[in-house]
Amino acid sequence: MLWDVVKLFMILVERPGDGENKKKEVINLIDEIFDDLNINIPREMLYAILSPAIDYLSGILF
């Protein structure tokens, strides 16, 4: 399920170039959802998990 949400956000923020900013936008969106659901994950851990996942998915999706 988390993969699907990450993919959705990646598609929503997709635009030419600006890769690092798009990655930050996706991570911020996921962080907001976690806050809304009261899921407390340290920001550093969230970035460590999502950053390589986004890189992997961007290679597949785009």
mmCIF file of N, CA and C in Angstrom:
data_model
loop_
_atom_site.group_PDB
_atom_site.id
_atom_site.type_symbol
_atom_site.label_atom_id
_atom_site.label_comp_id
_atom_site.label_asym_id
_atom_site.label_seq_id
_atom_site.Cartn_x
_atom_site.Cartn_y
_atom_site.Cartn_z
ATOM 1 N N MET A 1 0.808 -1.192 0.000
ATOM 2 C CA MET A 1 0.000 0.000 0.000
ATOM 3 C C MET A 1 0.859 1.267 0.000
ATOM 4 N N LEU A 2 1.902 1.296 0.820
ATOM 5 C CA LEU A 2 2.764 2.474 0.850
ATOM 6 C C LEU A 2 3.398 2.713 -0.512
ATOM 7 N N TRP A 3 3.779 1.613 -1.198
ATOM 8 C CA TRP A 3 4.348 1.750 -2.534
ATOM 9 C C TRP A 3 3.369 2.459 -3.472
ATOM 10 N N ASP A 4 2.108 2.097 -3.376
ATOM 11 C CA ASP A 4 1.089 2.691 -4.241
ATOM 12 C C ASP A 4 0.928 4.179 -3.966
ATOM 13 N N VAL A 5 0.979 4.555 -2.702
ATOM 14 C CA VAL A 5 0.860 5.974 -2.337
ATOM 15 C C VAL A 5 2.082 6.746 -2.838
ATOM 16 N N VAL A 6 3.259 6.163 -2.650
ATOM 17 C CA VAL A 6 4.484 6.818 -3.137
ATOM 18 C C VAL A 6 4.416 6.975 -4.654
ATOM 19 N N LYS A 7 4.001 5.928 -5.370
ATOM 20 C CA LYS A 7 3.890 6.017 -6.835
ATOM 21 C C LYS A 7 2.886 7.093 -7.244
ATOM 22 N N LEU A 8 1.756 7.151 -6.558
ATOM 23 C CA LEU A 8 0.752 8.168 -6.866
ATOM 24 C C LEU A 8 1.334 9.563 -6.702
ATOM 25 N N PHE A 9 1.999 9.814 -5.585
ATOM 26 C CA PHE A 9 2.576 11.138 -5.362
ATOM 27 C C PHE A 9 3.672 11.452 -6.375
ATOM 28 N N MET A 10 4.442 10.440 -6.759
ATOM 29 C CA MET A 10 5.473 10.669 -7.769
ATOM 30 C C MET A 10 4.846 11.082 -9.095
ATOM 31 N N ILE A 11 3.755 10.447 -9.450
ATOM 32 C CA ILE A 11 3.065 10.799 -10.697
ATOM 33 C C ILE A 11 2.496 12.208 -10.606
ATOM 34 N N LEU A 12 1.964 12.557 -9.431
ATOM 35 C CA LEU A 12 1.358 13.883 -9.258
ATOM 36 C C LEU A 12 2.370 15.015 -9.334
ATOM 37 N N VAL A 13 3.585 14.796 -8.855
ATOM 38 C CA VAL A 13 4.582 15.874 -8.865
ATOM 39 C C VAL A 13 5.493 15.809 -10.086
ATOM 40 N N GLU A 14 5.254 14.867 -10.990
ATOM 41 C CA GLU A 14 6.134 14.688 -12.151
ATOM 42 C C GLU A 14 6.122 15.910 -13.057
ATOM 43 N N ARG A 15 7.326 16.349 -13.383
ATOM 44 C CA ARG A 15 7.573 17.420 -14.335
ATOM 45 C C ARG A 15 9.024 17.271 -14.794
ATOM 46 N N PRO A 16 9.376 17.825 -15.913
ATOM 47 C CA PRO A 16 10.745 17.659 -16.405
ATOM 48 C C PRO A 16 11.776 18.232 -15.433
ATOM 49 N N GLY A 17 12.827 17.469 -15.206
ATOM 50 C CA GLY A 17 13.920 17.920 -14.351
ATOM 51 C C GLY A 17 13.497 18.076 -12.895
ATOM 52 N N ASP A 18 14.326 18.791 -12.122
ATOM 53 C CA ASP A 18 14.005 19.157 -10.747
ATOM 54 C C ASP A 18 13.849 17.941 -9.844
ATOM 55 N N GLY A 19 14.637 16.890 -10.079
ATOM 56 C CA GLY A 19 14.499 15.612 -9.399
ATOM 57 C C GLY A 19 14.552 15.670 -7.880
ATOM 58 N N GLU A 20 15.537 16.358 -7.318
ATOM 59 C CA GLU A 20 15.661 16.400 -5.860
ATOM 60 C C GLU A 20 14.489 17.129 -5.216
ATOM 61 N N ASN A 21 14.020 18.180 -5.839
ATOM 62 C CA ASN A 21 12.868 18.900 -5.285
ATOM 63 C C ASN A 21 11.601 18.052 -5.358
ATOM 64 N N LYS A 22 11.456 17.300 -6.441
ATOM 65 C CA LYS A 22 10.291 16.405 -6.554
ATOM 66 C C LYS A 22 10.353 15.330 -5.471
ATOM 67 N N LYS A 23 11.543 14.796 -5.232
ATOM 68 C CA LYS A 23 11.713 13.784 -4.190
ATOM 69 C C LYS A 23 11.315 14.362 -2.831
ATOM 70 N N LYS A 24 11.756 15.577 -2.538
ATOM 71 C CA LYS A 24 11.404 16.228 -1.272
ATOM 72 C C LYS A 24 9.902 16.449 -1.164
ATOM 73 N N GLU A 25 9.275 16.816 -2.262
ATOM 74 C CA GLU A 25 7.823 17.013 -2.252
ATOM 75 C C GLU A 25 7.097 15.715 -1.911
ATOM 76 N N VAL A 26 7.528 14.614 -2.518
ATOM 77 C CA VAL A 26 6.893 13.320 -2.257
ATOM 78 C C VAL A 26 7.103 12.929 -0.791
ATOM 79 N N ILE A 27 8.309 13.088 -0.290
ATOM 80 C CA ILE A 27 8.588 12.757 1.108
ATOM 81 C C ILE A 27 7.758 13.627 2.042
ATOM 82 N N ASN A 28 7.632 14.906 1.735
ATOM 83 C CA ASN A 28 6.808 15.798 2.565
ATOM 84 C C ASN A 28 5.348 15.370 2.551
ATOM 85 N N LEU A 29 4.836 14.963 1.404
ATOM 86 C CA LEU A 29 3.451 14.500 1.322
ATOM 87 C C LEU A 29 3.239 13.237 2.155
ATOM 88 N N ILE A 30 4.172 12.304 2.065
ATOM 89 C CA ILE A 30 4.083 11.081 2.864
ATOM 90 C C ILE A 30 4.148 11.432 4.351
ATOM 91 N N ASP A 31 5.041 12.347 4.706
ATOM 92 C CA ASP A 31 5.174 12.775 6.097
ATOM 93 C C ASP A 31 3.867 13.391 6.610
ATOM 94 N N GLU A 32 3.209 14.182 5.783
ATOM 95 C CA GLU A 32 1.922 14.771 6.171
ATOM 96 C C GLU A 32 0.860 13.699 6.400
ATOM 97 N N ILE A 33 0.839 12.687 5.543
ATOM 98 C CA ILE A 33 -0.122 11.597 5.722
ATOM 99 C C ILE A 33 0.168 10.856 7.025
ATOM 100 N N PHE A 34 1.445 10.589 7.281
ATOM 101 C CA PHE A 34 1.802 9.909 8.523
ATOM 102 C C PHE A 34 1.379 10.746 9.730
ATOM 103 N N ASP A 35 1.567 12.054 9.657
ATOM 104 C CA ASP A 35 1.126 12.928 10.748
ATOM 105 C C ASP A 35 -0.381 12.837 10.937
ATOM 106 N N ASP A 36 -1.124 12.868 9.842
ATOM 107 C CA ASP A 36 -2.591 12.778 9.924
ATOM 108 C C ASP A 36 -3.045 11.455 10.531
ATOM 109 N N LEU A 37 -2.274 10.397 10.273
ATOM 110 C CA LEU A 37 -2.616 9.074 10.793
ATOM 111 C C LEU A 37 -1.962 8.788 12.149
ATOM 112 N N ASN A 38 -1.269 9.791 12.699
ATOM 113 C CA ASN A 38 -0.554 9.655 13.978
ATOM 114 C C ASN A 38 0.482 8.539 13.958
ATOM 115 N N ILE A 39 1.174 8.411 12.827
ATOM 116 C CA ILE A 39 2.286 7.468 12.699
ATOM 117 C C ILE A 39 3.555 8.283 12.876
ATOM 118 N N ASN A 40 4.255 8.021 13.963
ATOM 119 C CA ASN A 40 5.450 8.808 14.278
ATOM 120 C C ASN A 40 6.709 8.075 13.848
ATOM 121 N N ILE A 41 7.287 8.562 12.778
ATOM 122 C CA ILE A 41 8.558 8.041 12.280
ATOM 123 C C ILE A 41 9.509 9.234 12.203
ATOM 124 N N PRO A 42 10.698 9.107 12.783
ATOM 125 C CA PRO A 42 11.650 10.219 12.691
ATOM 126 C C PRO A 42 11.906 10.599 11.232
ATOM 127 N N ARG A 43 11.989 11.876 10.996
ATOM 128 C CA ARG A 43 12.164 12.409 9.634
ATOM 129 C C ARG A 43 13.380 11.790 8.944
ATOM 130 N N GLU A 44 14.468 11.608 9.682
ATOM 131 C CA GLU A 44 15.686 11.044 9.100
ATOM 132 C C GLU A 44 15.454 9.614 8.631
ATOM 133 N N MET A 45 14.704 8.851 9.430
ATOM 134 C CA MET A 45 14.410 7.465 9.059
ATOM 135 C C MET A 45 13.490 7.427 7.842
ATOM 136 N N LEU A 46 12.506 8.305 7.829
ATOM 137 C CA LEU A 46 11.591 8.373 6.695
ATOM 138 C C LEU A 46 12.355 8.675 5.413
ATOM 139 N N TYR A 47 13.262 9.641 5.476
ATOM 140 C CA TYR A 47 14.061 9.991 4.300
ATOM 141 C C TYR A 47 14.954 8.822 3.888
ATOM 142 N N ALA A 48 15.551 8.143 4.875
ATOM 143 C CA ALA A 48 16.448 7.023 4.572
ATOM 144 C C ALA A 48 15.708 5.886 3.879
ATOM 145 N N ILE A 49 14.435 5.713 4.202
ATOM 146 C CA ILE A 49 13.642 4.649 3.579
ATOM 147 C C ILE A 49 13.091 5.087 2.225
ATOM 148 N N LEU A 50 12.520 6.282 2.199
ATOM 149 C CA LEU A 50 11.827 6.725 0.984
ATOM 150 C C LEU A 50 12.759 7.190 -0.127
ATOM 151 N N SER A 51 13.885 7.773 0.219
ATOM 152 C CA SER A 51 14.783 8.291 -0.813
ATOM 153 C C SER A 51 15.218 7.208 -1.800
ATOM 154 N N PRO A 52 15.765 6.073 -1.329
ATOM 155 C CA PRO A 52 16.128 5.028 -2.301
ATOM 156 C C PRO A 52 14.907 4.400 -2.981
ATOM 157 N N ALA A 53 13.788 4.338 -2.253
ATOM 158 C CA ALA A 53 12.575 3.783 -2.863
ATOM 159 C C ALA A 53 12.106 4.659 -4.021
ATOM 160 N N ILE A 54 12.156 5.969 -3.846
ATOM 161 C CA ILE A 54 11.760 6.911 -4.897
ATOM 162 C C ILE A 54 12.725 6.799 -6.078
ATOM 163 N N ASP A 55 14.028 6.696 -5.791
ATOM 164 C CA ASP A 55 15.007 6.538 -6.869
ATOM 165 C C ASP A 55 14.720 5.268 -7.674
ATOM 166 N N TYR A 56 14.424 4.190 -6.977
ATOM 167 C CA TYR A 56 14.121 2.925 -7.638
ATOM 168 C C TYR A 56 12.858 3.049 -8.496
ATOM 169 N N LEU A 57 11.793 3.597 -7.893
ATOM 170 C CA LEU A 57 10.540 3.717 -8.621
ATOM 171 C C LEU A 57 10.638 4.679 -9.806
ATOM 172 N N SER A 58 11.441 5.722 -9.668
ATOM 173 C CA SER A 58 11.566 6.658 -10.784
ATOM 174 C C SER A 58 12.258 5.990 -11.965
ATOM 175 N N GLY A 59 13.161 5.064 -11.685
ATOM 176 C CA GLY A 59 13.802 4.306 -12.760
ATOM 177 C C GLY A 59 12.825 3.397 -13.495
ATOM 178 N N ILE A 60 11.824 2.927 -12.779
ATOM 179 C CA ILE A 60 10.819 2.045 -13.381
ATOM 180 C C ILE A 60 9.700 2.842 -14.063
ATOM 181 N N LEU A 61 9.233 3.892 -13.383
ATOM 182 C CA LEU A 61 8.083 4.623 -13.878
ATOM 183 C C LEU A 61 8.405 5.618 -14.991
ATOM 184 N N PHE A 62 9.577 6.229 -14.912
ATOM 185 C CA PHE A 62 9.851 7.327 -15.855
ATOM 186 C C PHE A 62 11.077 7.007 -16.630
#
